[in-house]
Amino acid sequence: MILLGYRDHNVHELLCHEIADRAGYYDRLGVEVRAVPGADHPDAALSAGLGGSLIETLRGQRRWKVALVHTLHPLFWIWTRRSDFRSAGPTVLAGFPAGSIVDALTRKMLENHWAAAESPETLRYPGGSLGDRRRLEALTSGAADAAVIGSAFAPSAVVRLGLTDSLFFGATLRFPTAGLAVDSARMSLDDPAVRKIVAAQTAALTAIGERDPVALDAVTSLLHDAGRPDAHHFLADYLSPQYGPTPEDVRTAGADALDWLAAALGTGTDAATDFYEAIR
């Protein structure tokens, strides 16, 4: 059994794994893979969250290398209760933990769209679906006037709460967000099992692009407070058009991501110069 660690239990990290499992791609290739919370399983040799893996590599905590990238479009949104929110930045933002990849991406979005605005007061909540629920509660209760929400909640389901999609990160940011990273201290990129998992998840990418019923089933199973219509819209509007980047696009976006994140963290790039090297 090979453990695949995830950073957050959400659609964008776990979709390809869920499809590969449901469709029997892993079984056909003779490999067993189990998704586990990465924080609880530091022994997991594989990681689905590429942003967090890059942070750990830049900080010298682990030595991750990317074997496959699922998407370059970060599936996070800034939601608000006001329809005129685009004219000014948030005052109080329900956000992710300081130092997390989503916090770094959020700051970049704020700088890009509201450069003249003062930095908002940020209320910190955990990552993952539990944190998403608490951020939504902060927004709907009035404790915050904006909230960063990930892919555990379908946009159509959030709209039903009376909230407005103010900014979709993936519309303007290109960052290798989800995929398959290998801890080179625990497993080789050339390990036959890694190649099989890459093959299985590549087949899953095809299923997403074709909007195969198994992809719809997988999205539905991973969403919170949503049904198949929400999953259908999510798959059609965000996942199918944006999953399965070319190696060329991955290398270009990866080089930019490495330089930007190293500068944002103040680490330099030396520890992660070969992070995307295996992408061909």
PDB file of C-alpha atoms in Angstrom, residues 19-280:
ATOM      1  CA  ILE A  19     -11.357   8.808 -10.277  1.00  0.00           C
ATOM      2  CA  ALA A  20      -8.391   6.439 -10.576  1.00  0.00           C
ATOM      3  CA  ASP A  21      -9.715   4.495  -7.606  1.00  0.00           C
ATOM      4  CA  ARG A  22     -13.380   4.439  -8.698  1.00  0.00           C
ATOM      5  CA  ALA A  23     -12.632   3.617 -12.331  1.00  0.00           C
ATOM      6  CA  GLY A  24     -10.277   0.784 -11.436  1.00  0.00           C
ATOM      7  CA  TYR A  25      -7.231   2.378 -13.074  1.00  0.00           C
ATOM      8  CA  TYR A  26      -5.051   1.552 -10.070  1.00  0.00           C
ATOM      9  CA  ASP A  27      -6.344  -2.028  -9.947  1.00  0.00           C
ATOM     10  CA  ARG A  28      -5.635  -2.634 -13.630  1.00  0.00           C
ATOM     11  CA  LEU A  29      -2.066  -1.474 -13.169  1.00  0.00           C
ATOM     12  CA  GLY A  30      -1.592  -3.536 -10.012  1.00  0.00           C
ATOM     13  CA  VAL A  31      -0.948  -0.719  -7.544  1.00  0.00           C
ATOM     14  CA  GLU A  32      -2.663   0.103  -4.233  1.00  0.00           C
ATOM     15  CA  VAL A  33      -2.931   3.753  -3.220  1.00  0.00           C
ATOM     16  CA  ARG A  34      -4.619   5.231  -0.155  1.00  0.00           C
ATOM     17  CA  ALA A  35      -5.206   8.950   0.358  1.00  0.00           C
ATOM     18  CA  VAL A  36      -4.381  10.131   3.894  1.00  0.00           C
ATOM     19  CA  PRO A  37      -4.019  13.512   5.645  1.00  0.00           C
ATOM     20  CA  GLY A  38      -0.400  14.454   5.038  1.00  0.00           C
ATOM     21  CA  ALA A  39      -0.032  16.168   8.404  1.00  0.00           C
ATOM     22  CA  ASP A  40      -0.954  12.923  10.166  1.00  0.00           C
ATOM     23  CA  HIS A  41       1.216  10.743   7.945  1.00  0.00           C
ATOM     24  CA  PRO A  42       4.687  12.266   7.535  1.00  0.00           C
ATOM     25  CA  ASP A  43       5.745   8.849   6.236  1.00  0.00           C
ATOM     26  CA  ALA A  44       3.630   9.291   3.096  1.00  0.00           C
ATOM     27  CA  ALA A  45       5.993   9.214   0.130  1.00  0.00           C
ATOM     28  CA  LEU A  46       3.556  10.967  -2.209  1.00  0.00           C
ATOM     29  CA  SER A  47       1.786  14.316  -1.989  1.00  0.00           C
ATOM     30  CA  ALA A  48      -1.245  15.639  -3.886  1.00  0.00           C
ATOM     31  CA  GLY A  49      -0.847  19.281  -2.821  1.00  0.00           C
ATOM     32  CA  LEU A  50       1.963  20.783  -4.869  1.00  0.00           C
ATOM     33  CA  GLY A  51       1.961  24.259  -3.340  1.00  0.00           C
ATOM     34  CA  GLY A  52       2.511  22.980   0.177  1.00  0.00           C
ATOM     35  CA  SER A  53       5.127  20.553  -1.106  1.00  0.00           C
ATOM     36  CA  LEU A  54       7.016  23.385  -2.770  1.00  0.00           C
ATOM     37  CA  ILE A  55       6.981  25.394   0.464  1.00  0.00           C
ATOM     38  CA  GLU A  56       8.414  22.429   2.400  1.00  0.00           C
ATOM     39  CA  THR A  57      11.107  21.964  -0.250  1.00  0.00           C
ATOM     40  CA  LEU A  58      12.079  25.637  -0.303  1.00  0.00           C
ATOM     41  CA  ARG A  59      12.350  25.587   3.483  1.00  0.00           C
ATOM     42  CA  GLY A  60      14.496  22.442   3.425  1.00  0.00           C
ATOM     43  CA  GLN A  61      11.937  20.415   5.384  1.00  0.00           C
ATOM     44  CA  ARG A  62      11.473  17.703   2.750  1.00  0.00           C
ATOM     45  CA  ARG A  63      12.789  16.999  -0.734  1.00  0.00           C
ATOM     46  CA  TRP A  64       9.758  16.779  -3.004  1.00  0.00           C
ATOM     47  CA  LYS A  65       9.891  16.428  -6.783  1.00  0.00           C
ATOM     48  CA  VAL A  66       6.874  16.685  -9.088  1.00  0.00           C
ATOM     49  CA  ALA A  67       5.881  13.677 -11.200  1.00  0.00           C
ATOM     50  CA  LEU A  68       2.562  15.017 -12.553  1.00  0.00           C
ATOM     51  CA  VAL A  69       0.642  18.299 -12.537  1.00  0.00           C
ATOM     52  CA  HIS A  70      -3.153  18.211 -12.731  1.00  0.00           C
ATOM     53  CA  THR A  71      -3.902  21.921 -13.103  1.00  0.00           C
ATOM     54  CA  LEU A  72      -2.290  25.354 -13.192  1.00  0.00           C
ATOM     55  CA  HIS A  73      -5.470  27.104 -12.018  1.00  0.00           C
ATOM     56  CA  PRO A  74      -5.727  27.445  -8.216  1.00  0.00           C
ATOM     57  CA  LEU A  75      -9.282  26.497  -7.229  1.00  0.00           C
ATOM     58  CA  PHE A  76      -9.870  29.157  -4.586  1.00  0.00           C
ATOM     59  CA  TRP A  77     -12.285  32.066  -4.521  1.00  0.00           C
ATOM     60  CA  ILE A  78     -12.773  35.282  -2.586  1.00  0.00           C
ATOM     61  CA  TRP A  79     -16.472  35.507  -1.730  1.00  0.00           C
ATOM     62  CA  THR A  80     -18.365  38.500  -0.365  1.00  0.00           C
ATOM     63  CA  ARG A  81     -21.846  39.527   0.707  1.00  0.00           C
ATOM     64  CA  ARG A  82     -21.762  42.637  -1.506  1.00  0.00           C
ATOM     65  CA  SER A  83     -22.220  42.710  -5.277  1.00  0.00           C
ATOM     66  CA  ASP A  84     -20.153  45.938  -5.538  1.00  0.00           C
ATOM     67  CA  PHE A  85     -17.146  44.433  -3.818  1.00  0.00           C
ATOM     68  CA  ARG A  86     -14.920  44.729  -6.897  1.00  0.00           C
ATOM     69  CA  SER A  87     -14.639  48.486  -6.418  1.00  0.00           C
ATOM     70  CA  ALA A  88     -12.718  48.198  -3.148  1.00  0.00           C
ATOM     71  CA  GLY A  89     -10.685  45.695  -1.247  1.00  0.00           C
ATOM     72  CA  PRO A  90     -11.886  43.784   1.818  1.00  0.00           C
ATOM     73  CA  THR A  91     -11.723  45.290   5.278  1.00  0.00           C
ATOM     74  CA  VAL A  92     -11.962  42.022   7.214  1.00  0.00           C
ATOM     75  CA  LEU A  93     -11.013  38.824   5.395  1.00  0.00           C
ATOM     76  CA  ALA A  94     -11.602  35.274   6.622  1.00  0.00           C
ATOM     77  CA  GLY A  95      -8.434  33.625   5.393  1.00  0.00           C
ATOM     78  CA  PHE A  96      -6.101  30.646   5.644  1.00  0.00           C
ATOM     79  CA  PRO A  97      -3.267  30.079   8.140  1.00  0.00           C
ATOM     80  CA  ALA A  98      -0.302  32.436   7.908  1.00  0.00           C
ATOM     81  CA  GLY A  99       2.581  30.862   6.010  1.00  0.00           C
ATOM     82  CA  SER A 100       0.355  28.529   4.005  1.00  0.00           C
ATOM     83  CA  ILE A 101       0.395  28.424   0.217  1.00  0.00           C
ATOM     84  CA  VAL A 102      -3.196  29.684   0.080  1.00  0.00           C
ATOM     85  CA  ASP A 103      -2.282  32.646   2.275  1.00  0.00           C
ATOM     86  CA  ALA A 104       0.561  33.495  -0.104  1.00  0.00           C
ATOM     87  CA  LEU A 105      -1.756  33.215  -3.123  1.00  0.00           C
ATOM     88  CA  THR A 106      -4.371  35.343  -1.345  1.00  0.00           C
ATOM     89  CA  ARG A 107      -1.863  38.118  -0.703  1.00  0.00           C
ATOM     90  CA  LYS A 108      -0.858  38.010  -4.356  1.00  0.00           C
ATOM     91  CA  MET A 109      -4.502  38.319  -5.434  1.00  0.00           C
ATOM     92  CA  LEU A 110      -5.056  41.260  -3.097  1.00  0.00           C
ATOM     93  CA  GLU A 111      -1.930  43.004  -4.383  1.00  0.00           C
ATOM     94  CA  ASN A 112      -2.928  42.411  -8.010  1.00  0.00           C
ATOM     95  CA  HIS A 113      -6.502  43.663  -7.665  1.00  0.00           C
ATOM     96  CA  TRP A 114      -6.459  46.200  -4.847  1.00  0.00           C
ATOM     97  CA  ALA A 115      -2.922  47.575  -4.850  1.00  0.00           C
ATOM     98  CA  ALA A 116      -4.055  50.927  -3.424  1.00  0.00           C
ATOM     99  CA  ALA A 117      -6.145  49.443  -0.658  1.00  0.00           C
ATOM    100  CA  GLU A 118      -4.898  48.991   2.890  1.00  0.00           C
ATOM    101  CA  SER A 119      -4.118  45.421   3.889  1.00  0.00           C
ATOM    102  CA  PRO A 120      -7.260  43.873   5.359  1.00  0.00           C
ATOM    103  CA  GLU A 121      -7.518  42.518   8.848  1.00  0.00           C
ATOM    104  CA  THR A 122      -7.255  38.746   8.373  1.00  0.00           C
ATOM    105  CA  LEU A 123      -9.126  36.288  10.549  1.00  0.00           C
ATOM    106  CA  ARG A 124      -7.180  33.015  10.465  1.00  0.00           C
ATOM    107  CA  TYR A 125      -8.938  29.676  10.107  1.00  0.00           C
ATOM    108  CA  PRO A 126      -7.574  26.170   9.453  1.00  0.00           C
ATOM    109  CA  GLY A 127      -7.094  24.875   5.943  1.00  0.00           C
ATOM    110  CA  GLY A 128      -9.371  22.266   4.436  1.00  0.00           C
ATOM    111  CA  SER A 129     -13.116  21.762   4.389  1.00  0.00           C
ATOM    112  CA  LEU A 130     -13.565  22.459   8.124  1.00  0.00           C
ATOM    113  CA  GLY A 131     -11.819  25.786   7.677  1.00  0.00           C
ATOM    114  CA  ASP A 132     -13.907  26.508   4.567  1.00  0.00           C
ATOM    115  CA  ARG A 133     -17.082  25.984   6.598  1.00  0.00           C
ATOM    116  CA  ARG A 134     -15.860  28.279   9.365  1.00  0.00           C
ATOM    117  CA  ARG A 135     -14.830  30.961   6.852  1.00  0.00           C
ATOM    118  CA  LEU A 136     -18.279  30.778   5.247  1.00  0.00           C
ATOM    119  CA  GLU A 137     -19.882  31.127   8.677  1.00  0.00           C
ATOM    120  CA  ALA A 138     -17.711  34.180   9.396  1.00  0.00           C
ATOM    121  CA  LEU A 139     -18.860  35.742   6.141  1.00  0.00           C
ATOM    122  CA  THR A 140     -22.570  34.969   6.461  1.00  0.00           C
ATOM    123  CA  SER A 141     -22.621  36.088  10.108  1.00  0.00           C
ATOM    124  CA  GLY A 142     -20.999  39.430   9.312  1.00  0.00           C
ATOM    125  CA  ALA A 143     -17.798  38.723  11.239  1.00  0.00           C
ATOM    126  CA  ALA A 144     -15.944  39.160   7.926  1.00  0.00           C
ATOM    127  CA  ASP A 145     -16.850  41.021   4.753  1.00  0.00           C
ATOM    128  CA  ALA A 146     -14.940  38.583   2.527  1.00  0.00           C
ATOM    129  CA  ALA A 147     -13.763  34.982   2.757  1.00  0.00           C
ATOM    130  CA  VAL A 148     -11.341  32.735   0.901  1.00  0.00           C
ATOM    131  CA  ILE A 149     -13.047  29.445   0.041  1.00  0.00           C
ATOM    132  CA  GLY A 150     -11.523  26.392  -1.624  1.00  0.00           C
ATOM    133  CA  SER A 151     -12.933  23.585  -3.729  1.00  0.00           C
ATOM    134  CA  ALA A 152     -14.662  21.649  -0.954  1.00  0.00           C
ATOM    135  CA  PHE A 153     -17.740  23.767  -1.715  1.00  0.00           C
ATOM    136  CA  ALA A 154     -19.157  24.113  -5.231  1.00  0.00           C
ATOM    137  CA  PRO A 155     -19.515  27.734  -6.386  1.00  0.00           C
ATOM    138  CA  SER A 156     -23.189  27.161  -7.214  1.00  0.00           C
ATOM    139  CA  ALA A 157     -23.802  25.970  -3.640  1.00  0.00           C
ATOM    140  CA  VAL A 158     -22.103  29.061  -2.198  1.00  0.00           C
ATOM    141  CA  VAL A 159     -24.222  31.317  -4.429  1.00  0.00           C
ATOM    142  CA  ARG A 160     -27.323  29.794  -2.862  1.00  0.00           C
ATOM    143  CA  LEU A 161     -26.143  31.237   0.462  1.00  0.00           C
ATOM    144  CA  GLY A 162     -26.624  34.705  -1.031  1.00  0.00           C
ATOM    145  CA  LEU A 163     -22.897  35.296  -1.528  1.00  0.00           C
ATOM    146  CA  THR A 164     -21.099  36.835  -4.500  1.00  0.00           C
ATOM    147  CA  ASP A 165     -18.068  35.402  -6.286  1.00  0.00           C
ATOM    148  CA  SER A 166     -15.752  38.401  -6.276  1.00  0.00           C
ATOM    149  CA  LEU A 167     -12.486  36.812  -7.437  1.00  0.00           C
ATOM    150  CA  PHE A 168     -11.604  33.374  -8.767  1.00  0.00           C
ATOM    151  CA  PHE A 169      -7.892  32.777  -8.242  1.00  0.00           C
ATOM    152  CA  GLY A 170      -7.612  30.482 -11.254  1.00  0.00           C
ATOM    153  CA  ALA A 171      -8.782  33.187 -13.656  1.00  0.00           C
ATOM    154  CA  THR A 172      -5.637  35.276 -13.191  1.00  0.00           C
ATOM    155  CA  LEU A 173      -3.037  33.114 -11.408  1.00  0.00           C
ATOM    156  CA  ARG A 174      -1.082  30.264 -12.981  1.00  0.00           C
ATOM    157  CA  PHE A 175       0.435  28.045 -10.327  1.00  0.00           C
ATOM    158  CA  PRO A 176       0.937  24.232 -10.346  1.00  0.00           C
ATOM    159  CA  THR A 177      -1.651  23.577  -7.681  1.00  0.00           C
ATOM    160  CA  ALA A 178      -2.482  19.877  -7.554  1.00  0.00           C
ATOM    161  CA  GLY A 179      -0.824  16.750  -8.888  1.00  0.00           C
ATOM    162  CA  LEU A 180       1.637  14.162  -7.689  1.00  0.00           C
ATOM    163  CA  ALA A 181       4.881  14.957  -5.867  1.00  0.00           C
ATOM    164  CA  VAL A 182       7.376  12.337  -4.691  1.00  0.00           C
ATOM    165  CA  ASP A 183       9.518  12.587  -1.566  1.00  0.00           C
ATOM    166  CA  SER A 184      12.901  11.622  -3.008  1.00  0.00           C
ATOM    167  CA  ALA A 185      14.122  10.576   0.445  1.00  0.00           C
ATOM    168  CA  ARG A 186      11.444   7.869   0.552  1.00  0.00           C
ATOM    169  CA  MET A 187      10.788   6.907  -3.062  1.00  0.00           C
ATOM    170  CA  SER A 188      12.358   7.329  -6.490  1.00  0.00           C
ATOM    171  CA  LEU A 189      10.629   9.089  -9.353  1.00  0.00           C
ATOM    172  CA  ASP A 190      11.705   6.092 -11.436  1.00  0.00           C
ATOM    173  CA  ASP A 191      10.031   3.580  -9.148  1.00  0.00           C
ATOM    174  CA  PRO A 192       7.656   1.416 -11.242  1.00  0.00           C
ATOM    175  CA  ALA A 193       4.867   2.123  -8.728  1.00  0.00           C
ATOM    176  CA  VAL A 194       5.239   5.866  -9.274  1.00  0.00           C
ATOM    177  CA  ARG A 195       5.025   5.366 -13.035  1.00  0.00           C
ATOM    178  CA  LYS A 196       1.847   3.320 -12.600  1.00  0.00           C
ATOM    179  CA  ILE A 197       0.248   5.959 -10.394  1.00  0.00           C
ATOM    180  CA  VAL A 198       1.148   8.652 -12.918  1.00  0.00           C
ATOM    181  CA  ALA A 199      -0.416   6.535 -15.676  1.00  0.00           C
ATOM    182  CA  ALA A 200      -3.586   5.985 -13.624  1.00  0.00           C
ATOM    183  CA  GLN A 201      -3.973   9.666 -12.779  1.00  0.00           C
ATOM    184  CA  THR A 202      -3.219  10.684 -16.373  1.00  0.00           C
ATOM    185  CA  ALA A 203      -6.125   8.456 -17.415  1.00  0.00           C
ATOM    186  CA  ALA A 204      -8.198  10.277 -14.785  1.00  0.00           C
ATOM    187  CA  LEU A 205      -7.291  13.597 -16.405  1.00  0.00           C
ATOM    188  CA  THR A 206      -8.713  12.269 -19.667  1.00  0.00           C
ATOM    189  CA  ALA A 207     -11.927  11.308 -17.856  1.00  0.00           C
ATOM    190  CA  ILE A 208     -12.184  14.862 -16.486  1.00  0.00           C
ATOM    191  CA  GLY A 209     -11.657  16.389 -19.921  1.00  0.00           C
ATOM    192  CA  GLU A 210     -14.328  14.152 -21.410  1.00  0.00           C
ATOM    193  CA  ARG A 211     -16.705  14.730 -18.474  1.00  0.00           C
ATOM    194  CA  ASP A 212     -16.985  11.000 -18.024  1.00  0.00           C
ATOM    195  CA  PRO A 213     -19.719   9.866 -15.585  1.00  0.00           C
ATOM    196  CA  VAL A 214     -17.041   8.514 -13.236  1.00  0.00           C
ATOM    197  CA  ALA A 215     -15.590  12.047 -13.018  1.00  0.00           C
ATOM    198  CA  LEU A 216     -19.014  13.423 -12.106  1.00  0.00           C
ATOM    199  CA  ASP A 217     -19.420  10.742  -9.446  1.00  0.00           C
ATOM    200  CA  ALA A 218     -16.002  11.596  -8.012  1.00  0.00           C
ATOM    201  CA  VAL A 219     -16.728  15.341  -7.867  1.00  0.00           C
ATOM    202  CA  THR A 220     -20.082  14.692  -6.195  1.00  0.00           C
ATOM    203  CA  SER A 221     -18.473  12.491  -3.546  1.00  0.00           C
ATOM    204  CA  LEU A 222     -15.853  15.112  -2.644  1.00  0.00           C
ATOM    205  CA  LEU A 223     -18.127  18.166  -2.388  1.00  0.00           C
ATOM    206  CA  HIS A 224     -19.850  19.329   0.784  1.00  0.00           C
ATOM    207  CA  ASP A 225     -23.465  20.502   0.894  1.00  0.00           C
ATOM    208  CA  ALA A 226     -23.930  19.877  -2.824  1.00  0.00           C
ATOM    209  CA  GLY A 227     -25.671  17.473  -5.185  1.00  0.00           C
ATOM    210  CA  ARG A 228     -25.075  16.186  -8.687  1.00  0.00           C
ATOM    211  CA  PRO A 229     -26.285  19.411 -10.401  1.00  0.00           C
ATOM    212  CA  ASP A 230     -23.677  21.388  -8.431  1.00  0.00           C
ATOM    213  CA  ALA A 231     -21.032  18.802  -9.306  1.00  0.00           C
ATOM    214  CA  HIS A 232     -22.069  18.919 -12.968  1.00  0.00           C
ATOM    215  CA  HIS A 233     -21.627  22.705 -13.141  1.00  0.00           C
ATOM    216  CA  PHE A 234     -18.335  22.518 -11.251  1.00  0.00           C
ATOM    217  CA  LEU A 235     -17.010  19.862 -13.627  1.00  0.00           C
ATOM    218  CA  ALA A 236     -18.184  21.692 -16.755  1.00  0.00           C
ATOM    219  CA  ASP A 237     -17.203  25.231 -15.755  1.00  0.00           C
ATOM    220  CA  TYR A 238     -13.960  24.792 -13.822  1.00  0.00           C
ATOM    221  CA  LEU A 239     -12.509  21.290 -13.934  1.00  0.00           C
ATOM    222  CA  SER A 240     -12.916  19.967 -17.454  1.00  0.00           C
ATOM    223  CA  PRO A 241     -11.558  23.148 -19.138  1.00  0.00           C
ATOM    224  CA  GLN A 242      -8.613  23.557 -16.738  1.00  0.00           C
ATOM    225  CA  TYR A 243      -7.248  20.102 -15.936  1.00  0.00           C
ATOM    226  CA  GLY A 244      -4.487  18.451 -17.974  1.00  0.00           C
ATOM    227  CA  PRO A 245      -1.897  21.177 -18.783  1.00  0.00           C
ATOM    228  CA  THR A 246       0.835  20.560 -21.339  1.00  0.00           C
ATOM    229  CA  PRO A 247       4.383  19.894 -20.086  1.00  0.00           C
ATOM    230  CA  GLU A 248       5.477  23.138 -21.714  1.00  0.00           C
ATOM    231  CA  ASP A 249       2.896  25.133 -19.790  1.00  0.00           C
ATOM    232  CA  VAL A 250       3.839  23.334 -16.574  1.00  0.00           C
ATOM    233  CA  ARG A 251       7.517  24.173 -16.985  1.00  0.00           C
ATOM    234  CA  THR A 252       6.787  27.835 -17.720  1.00  0.00           C
ATOM    235  CA  ALA A 253       4.298  28.227 -14.873  1.00  0.00           C
ATOM    236  CA  GLY A 254       6.526  26.187 -12.569  1.00  0.00           C
ATOM    237  CA  ALA A 255       9.554  28.400 -13.156  1.00  0.00           C
ATOM    238  CA  ASP A 256       7.466  31.500 -12.408  1.00  0.00           C
ATOM    239  CA  ALA A 257       5.932  29.858  -9.330  1.00  0.00           C
ATOM    240  CA  LEU A 258       9.334  28.877  -7.966  1.00  0.00           C
ATOM    241  CA  ASP A 259      10.786  32.373  -8.337  1.00  0.00           C
ATOM    242  CA  TRP A 260       7.708  34.101  -6.913  1.00  0.00           C
ATOM    243  CA  LEU A 261       7.226  31.802  -3.922  1.00  0.00           C
ATOM    244  CA  ALA A 262      10.910  31.812  -2.984  1.00  0.00           C
ATOM    245  CA  ALA A 263      10.855  35.605  -3.010  1.00  0.00           C
ATOM    246  CA  ALA A 264       7.628  35.678  -0.987  1.00  0.00           C
ATOM    247  CA  LEU A 265       9.109  33.320   1.616  1.00  0.00           C
ATOM    248  CA  GLY A 266      12.577  34.881   1.526  1.00  0.00           C
ATOM    249  CA  THR A 267      14.247  31.497   1.033  1.00  0.00           C
ATOM    250  CA  GLY A 268      16.047  31.608  -2.303  1.00  0.00           C
ATOM    251  CA  THR A 269      15.492  28.881  -4.906  1.00  0.00           C
ATOM    252  CA  ASP A 270      18.517  26.604  -4.413  1.00  0.00           C
ATOM    253  CA  ALA A 271      16.675  23.917  -2.427  1.00  0.00           C
ATOM    254  CA  ALA A 272      14.023  23.470  -5.145  1.00  0.00           C
ATOM    255  CA  THR A 273      15.799  24.023  -8.468  1.00  0.00           C
ATOM    256  CA  ASP A 274      14.859  20.499  -9.594  1.00  0.00           C
ATOM    257  CA  PHE A 275      11.302  20.549  -8.185  1.00  0.00           C
ATOM    258  CA  TYR A 276       9.668  20.409 -11.663  1.00  0.00           C
ATOM    259  CA  GLU A 277      12.603  18.779 -13.448  1.00  0.00           C
ATOM    260  CA  ALA A 278      10.829  15.450 -14.116  1.00  0.00           C
ATOM    261  CA  ILE A 279       8.024  17.067 -16.138  1.00  0.00           C
ATOM    262  CA  ARG A 280       8.625  16.259 -19.796  1.00  0.00           C
TER     263      ARG A 280
END
